[in-house]
mmCIF file of C-alpha atoms in Angstrom:
data_model
loop_
_atom_site.group_PDB
_atom_site.id
_atom_site.type_symbol
_atom_site.label_atom_id
_atom_site.label_comp_id
_atom_site.label_asym_id
_atom_site.label_seq_id
_atom_site.Cartn_x
_atom_site.Cartn_y
_atom_site.Cartn_z
ATOM 1 C CA MET T 137 30.923 -34.681 -48.168
ATOM 2 C CA ASP T 138 27.372 -35.556 -47.231
ATOM 3 C CA PRO T 139 25.698 -32.332 -46.036
ATOM 4 C CA PHE T 140 23.489 -34.249 -43.592
ATOM 5 C CA ASN T 141 26.202 -36.261 -41.898
ATOM 6 C CA PHE T 142 26.502 -34.038 -38.842
ATOM 7 C CA GLN T 143 28.735 -36.380 -36.899
ATOM 8 C CA LYS T 144 31.462 -36.101 -39.510
ATOM 9 C CA MET T 145 30.957 -32.368 -39.925
ATOM 10 C CA PHE T 146 31.010 -31.577 -36.216
ATOM 11 C CA ARG T 147 33.170 -34.399 -34.884
ATOM 12 C CA ASN T 148 35.520 -31.964 -33.133
ATOM 13 C CA MET T 149 32.590 -30.180 -31.497
ATOM 14 C CA GLN T 150 31.235 -33.115 -29.534
ATOM 15 C CA PRO T 151 30.896 -32.288 -25.835
ATOM 16 C CA THR T 152 33.566 -33.933 -23.742
ATOM 17 C CA HIS T 153 31.600 -33.837 -20.517
ATOM 18 C CA THR T 154 28.027 -34.466 -19.382
ATOM 19 C CA PHE T 155 25.823 -32.575 -16.982
ATOM 20 C CA SER T 156 24.913 -34.264 -13.757
ATOM 21 C CA PRO T 157 21.287 -34.061 -12.573
ATOM 22 C CA ASP T 158 22.434 -32.085 -9.529
ATOM 23 C CA TYR T 159 24.119 -29.522 -11.763
ATOM 24 C CA LEU T 160 20.929 -29.178 -13.825
ATOM 25 C CA LYS T 161 18.906 -28.709 -10.618
ATOM 26 C CA ASP T 162 21.279 -25.921 -9.588
ATOM 27 C CA ILE T 163 20.826 -24.221 -12.957
ATOM 28 C CA LYS T 164 17.029 -24.524 -12.667
ATOM 29 C CA TRP T 165 17.150 -23.057 -9.139
ATOM 30 C CA MET T 166 19.281 -20.154 -10.411
ATOM 31 C CA VAL T 167 16.855 -19.455 -13.280
ATOM 32 C CA ASP T 168 13.920 -19.499 -10.826
ATOM 33 C CA GLN T 169 15.738 -16.985 -8.625
ATOM 34 C CA TYR T 170 16.325 -14.678 -11.589
ATOM 35 C CA LYS T 171 12.649 -14.896 -12.538
ATOM 36 C CA GLN T 172 11.617 -13.888 -9.024
ATOM 37 C CA VAL T 173 13.907 -10.860 -9.024
ATOM 38 C CA LEU T 174 13.454 -9.809 -12.642
ATOM 39 C CA ASP T 175 9.646 -9.833 -12.678
ATOM 40 C CA ASP T 176 7.284 -7.307 -14.294
ATOM 41 C CA ASP T 177 7.585 -4.911 -11.350
ATOM 42 C CA PHE T 178 11.355 -4.797 -11.857
ATOM 43 C CA TRP T 179 11.083 -4.135 -15.595
ATOM 44 C CA ASN T 180 8.345 -1.521 -15.086
ATOM 45 C CA SER T 181 10.667 0.329 -12.713
ATOM 46 C CA ILE T 182 13.234 0.629 -15.522
ATOM 47 C CA HIS T 183 11.528 3.233 -17.702
ATOM 48 C CA GLY T 184 8.412 1.166 -18.364
ATOM 49 C CA MET T 185 10.121 -1.717 -20.130
ATOM 50 C CA GLY T 186 7.773 -4.342 -18.644
ATOM 51 C CA ARG T 187 4.404 -5.412 -19.928
ATOM 52 C CA GLN T 188 1.481 -3.382 -18.734
ATOM 53 C CA LYS T 189 -0.972 -5.411 -16.673
ATOM 54 C CA LYS T 190 -4.597 -4.904 -17.611
ATOM 55 C CA GLN T 191 -7.009 -4.370 -14.794
ATOM 56 C CA VAL T 192 -10.483 -5.651 -15.418
ATOM 57 C CA TYR T 193 -13.091 -4.484 -12.977
ATOM 58 C CA ASN T 194 -16.092 -6.598 -12.065
ATOM 59 C CA SER T 195 -17.854 -3.953 -10.071
ATOM 60 C CA ILE T 196 -20.359 -1.211 -10.676
ATOM 61 C CA PRO T 197 -19.317 2.317 -9.643
ATOM 62 C CA LEU T 198 -22.017 3.753 -7.384
ATOM 63 C CA GLU T 199 -22.944 7.127 -5.926
ATOM 64 C CA THR T 200 -25.525 7.729 -3.218
ATOM 65 C CA TRP T 201 -27.361 11.032 -2.811
ATOM 66 C CA GLU T 202 -30.232 12.134 -0.591
ATOM 67 C CA ASN T 203 -32.724 14.823 0.212
ATOM 68 C CA ASP T 204 -35.212 15.012 3.078
ATOM 69 C CA THR T 205 -37.552 12.400 1.601
ATOM 70 C CA TYR T 206 -35.646 10.321 -0.925
ATOM 71 C CA LEU T 207 -32.436 8.366 -1.300
ATOM 72 C CA PHE T 208 -30.873 8.325 -4.788
ATOM 73 C CA LEU T 209 -28.548 5.580 -5.984
ATOM 74 C CA SER T 210 -26.704 6.117 -9.273
ATOM 75 C CA ALA T 211 -24.961 3.171 -10.937
ATOM 76 C CA PHE T 212 -22.687 3.530 -13.968
ATOM 77 C CA VAL T 213 -22.926 0.587 -16.387
ATOM 78 C CA PRO T 214 -21.107 0.996 -19.733
ATOM 79 C CA GLY T 215 -23.488 0.877 -22.689
ATOM 80 C CA LEU T 216 -26.645 0.678 -20.552
ATOM 81 C CA VAL T 217 -29.650 1.958 -22.500
ATOM 82 C CA ASP T 218 -32.558 -0.117 -21.199
ATOM 83 C CA VAL T 219 -34.010 -0.322 -17.700
ATOM 84 C CA ASN T 220 -34.525 -4.068 -18.234
ATOM 85 C CA HIS T 221 -30.742 -4.675 -18.289
ATOM 86 C CA VAL T 222 -30.288 -3.676 -14.662
ATOM 87 C CA LYS T 223 -31.855 -5.581 -11.756
ATOM 88 C CA LEU T 224 -32.126 -4.664 -8.106
ATOM 89 C CA SER T 225 -32.689 -7.169 -5.292
ATOM 90 C CA PHE T 226 -33.276 -6.232 -1.676
ATOM 91 C CA LEU T 227 -31.231 -8.207 0.817
ATOM 92 C CA SER T 228 -32.739 -6.171 3.666
ATOM 93 C CA ASP T 229 -34.383 -2.766 4.026
ATOM 94 C CA LYS T 230 -30.887 -1.214 4.138
ATOM 95 C CA ARG T 231 -28.956 -3.506 1.752
ATOM 96 C CA VAL T 232 -29.387 -4.102 -1.992
ATOM 97 C CA LEU T 233 -27.740 -6.176 -4.706
ATOM 98 C CA ILE T 234 -27.466 -4.612 -8.159
ATOM 99 C CA LYS T 235 -26.837 -6.757 -11.236
ATOM 100 C CA ALA T 236 -26.346 -5.309 -14.703
ATOM 101 C CA LYS T 237 -25.418 -6.506 -18.177
ATOM 102 C CA PRO T 238 -23.120 -4.035 -19.947
ATOM 103 C CA ASN T 239 -23.348 -3.622 -23.718
ATOM 104 C CA ARG T 240 -20.232 -3.164 -25.770
ATOM 105 C CA PRO T 241 -20.334 0.049 -27.798
ATOM 106 C CA GLN T 242 -19.318 -1.261 -31.232
ATOM 107 C CA PRO T 243 -18.758 1.343 -33.947
ATOM 108 C CA ALA T 244 -21.136 0.861 -36.883
ATOM 109 C CA THR T 245 -18.527 0.124 -39.554
ATOM 110 C CA SER T 246 -16.168 -1.987 -37.423
ATOM 111 C CA THR T 247 -15.753 -5.691 -38.184
ATOM 112 C CA LYS T 248 -13.293 -7.041 -35.622
ATOM 113 C CA MET T 249 -12.565 -6.209 -31.988
ATOM 114 C CA ILE T 250 -8.851 -6.107 -31.205
ATOM 115 C CA GLU T 251 -8.827 -5.440 -27.463
ATOM 116 C CA SER T 252 -11.380 -4.730 -24.760
ATOM 117 C CA ASP T 253 -11.343 -3.742 -21.108
ATOM 118 C CA PHE T 254 -15.078 -4.367 -20.749
ATOM 119 C CA HIS T 255 -16.170 -7.197 -18.490
ATOM 120 C CA ASP T 256 -17.902 -9.962 -20.447
ATOM 121 C CA GLY T 257 -20.330 -11.189 -17.829
ATOM 122 C CA ILE T 258 -22.862 -9.756 -15.455
ATOM 123 C CA LEU T 259 -21.615 -6.947 -13.224
ATOM 124 C CA GLU T 260 -22.851 -6.971 -9.665
ATOM 125 C CA ARG T 261 -22.422 -4.994 -6.493
ATOM 126 C CA GLU T 262 -23.896 -4.972 -3.008
ATOM 127 C CA MET T 263 -24.623 -1.668 -1.346
ATOM 128 C CA ASP T 264 -25.551 -0.680 2.208
ATOM 129 C CA PHE T 265 -27.802 2.332 2.633
ATOM 130 C CA PRO T 266 -27.377 4.674 5.587
ATOM 131 C CA TYR T 267 -31.155 4.564 6.171
ATOM 132 C CA PRO T 268 -33.878 1.967 5.721
ATOM 133 C CA VAL T 269 -35.925 2.444 2.534
ATOM 134 C CA HIS T 270 -39.315 1.267 1.312
ATOM 135 C CA LYS T 271 -38.654 -1.954 -0.584
ATOM 136 C CA ASP T 272 -41.911 -2.017 -2.496
ATOM 137 C CA ASN T 273 -41.939 1.549 -3.802
ATOM 138 C CA TYR T 274 -38.957 2.701 -5.862
ATOM 139 C CA HIS T 275 -38.394 4.100 -9.340
ATOM 140 C CA VAL T 276 -35.522 3.602 -11.814
ATOM 141 C CA THR T 277 -34.443 5.641 -14.840
ATOM 142 C CA VAL T 278 -31.568 5.186 -17.305
ATOM 143 C CA ASP T 279 -29.757 8.072 -18.964
ATOM 144 C CA ASN T 280 -26.277 8.076 -20.557
ATOM 145 C CA SER T 281 -25.352 4.631 -19.135
ATOM 146 C CA ILE T 282 -26.325 5.698 -15.615
ATOM 147 C CA ALA T 283 -29.160 3.907 -13.846
ATOM 148 C CA THR T 284 -30.662 6.066 -11.109
ATOM 149 C CA PHE T 285 -32.772 4.365 -8.448
ATOM 150 C CA ILE T 286 -35.005 6.596 -6.335
ATOM 151 C CA PHE T 287 -36.081 5.190 -2.959
ATOM 152 C CA ARG T 288 -38.405 6.705 -0.408
ATOM 153 C CA LYS T 289 -36.769 6.826 3.014
ATOM 154 C CA ARG T 290 -38.460 4.936 5.795
ATOM 155 C CA GLU T 291 -38.381 6.081 9.345
ATOM 156 C CA ALA T 292 -36.486 3.697 11.539
ATOM 157 C CA ASN T 293 -38.565 2.111 14.236
ATOM 158 C CA LYS T 294 -37.914 4.310 17.197
ATOM 159 C CA LYS T 295 -39.173 2.485 20.210
ATOM 160 C CA GLU T 296 -38.639 4.299 23.419
ATOM 161 C CA GLU T 297 -38.089 1.969 26.260
ATOM 162 C CA SER T 298 -37.961 2.951 29.858
ATOM 163 C CA ILE T 299 -35.247 1.369 31.867
ATOM 164 C CA PRO T 300 -35.968 1.184 35.559
ATOM 165 C CA VAL T 301 -33.186 2.591 37.660
ATOM 166 C CA ASP T 302 -32.989 2.130 41.392
ATOM 167 C CA PHE T 303 -31.659 5.031 43.446
#
């Protein structure tokens, strides 16, 4: 018996019927329905059997502080060590755009990265201040991956207008 003569070997196992295209469409529709129901949310609800979705954030966490004279803006950028890796642009006297380039903290003796949650590109974030600030006079420091911008508050233009009222 020739071991590669499958027709002789499996002659009794030949299918006696064929699938119609409509029947195959019904099977495909059924499989699509199962996929919609049995998605990752379903499997996660059964004792965490589903795949965990990674969340990658493309935003800079910010905190705003103030005193009587100054407004402080702290921005956390992973691996930030140099003031030159964070840029601030004024969109108005009350709105800024912060862009930063995070640095990956690679251990000294490591050779290959397996997985990372760090964003690869430039992080950016717009921020609205509660008060107008001086755009030309601010200071920035970096310590422990936190860039702190110090702005001098500017008094809002308070124009008193008299409105004539007839009695």
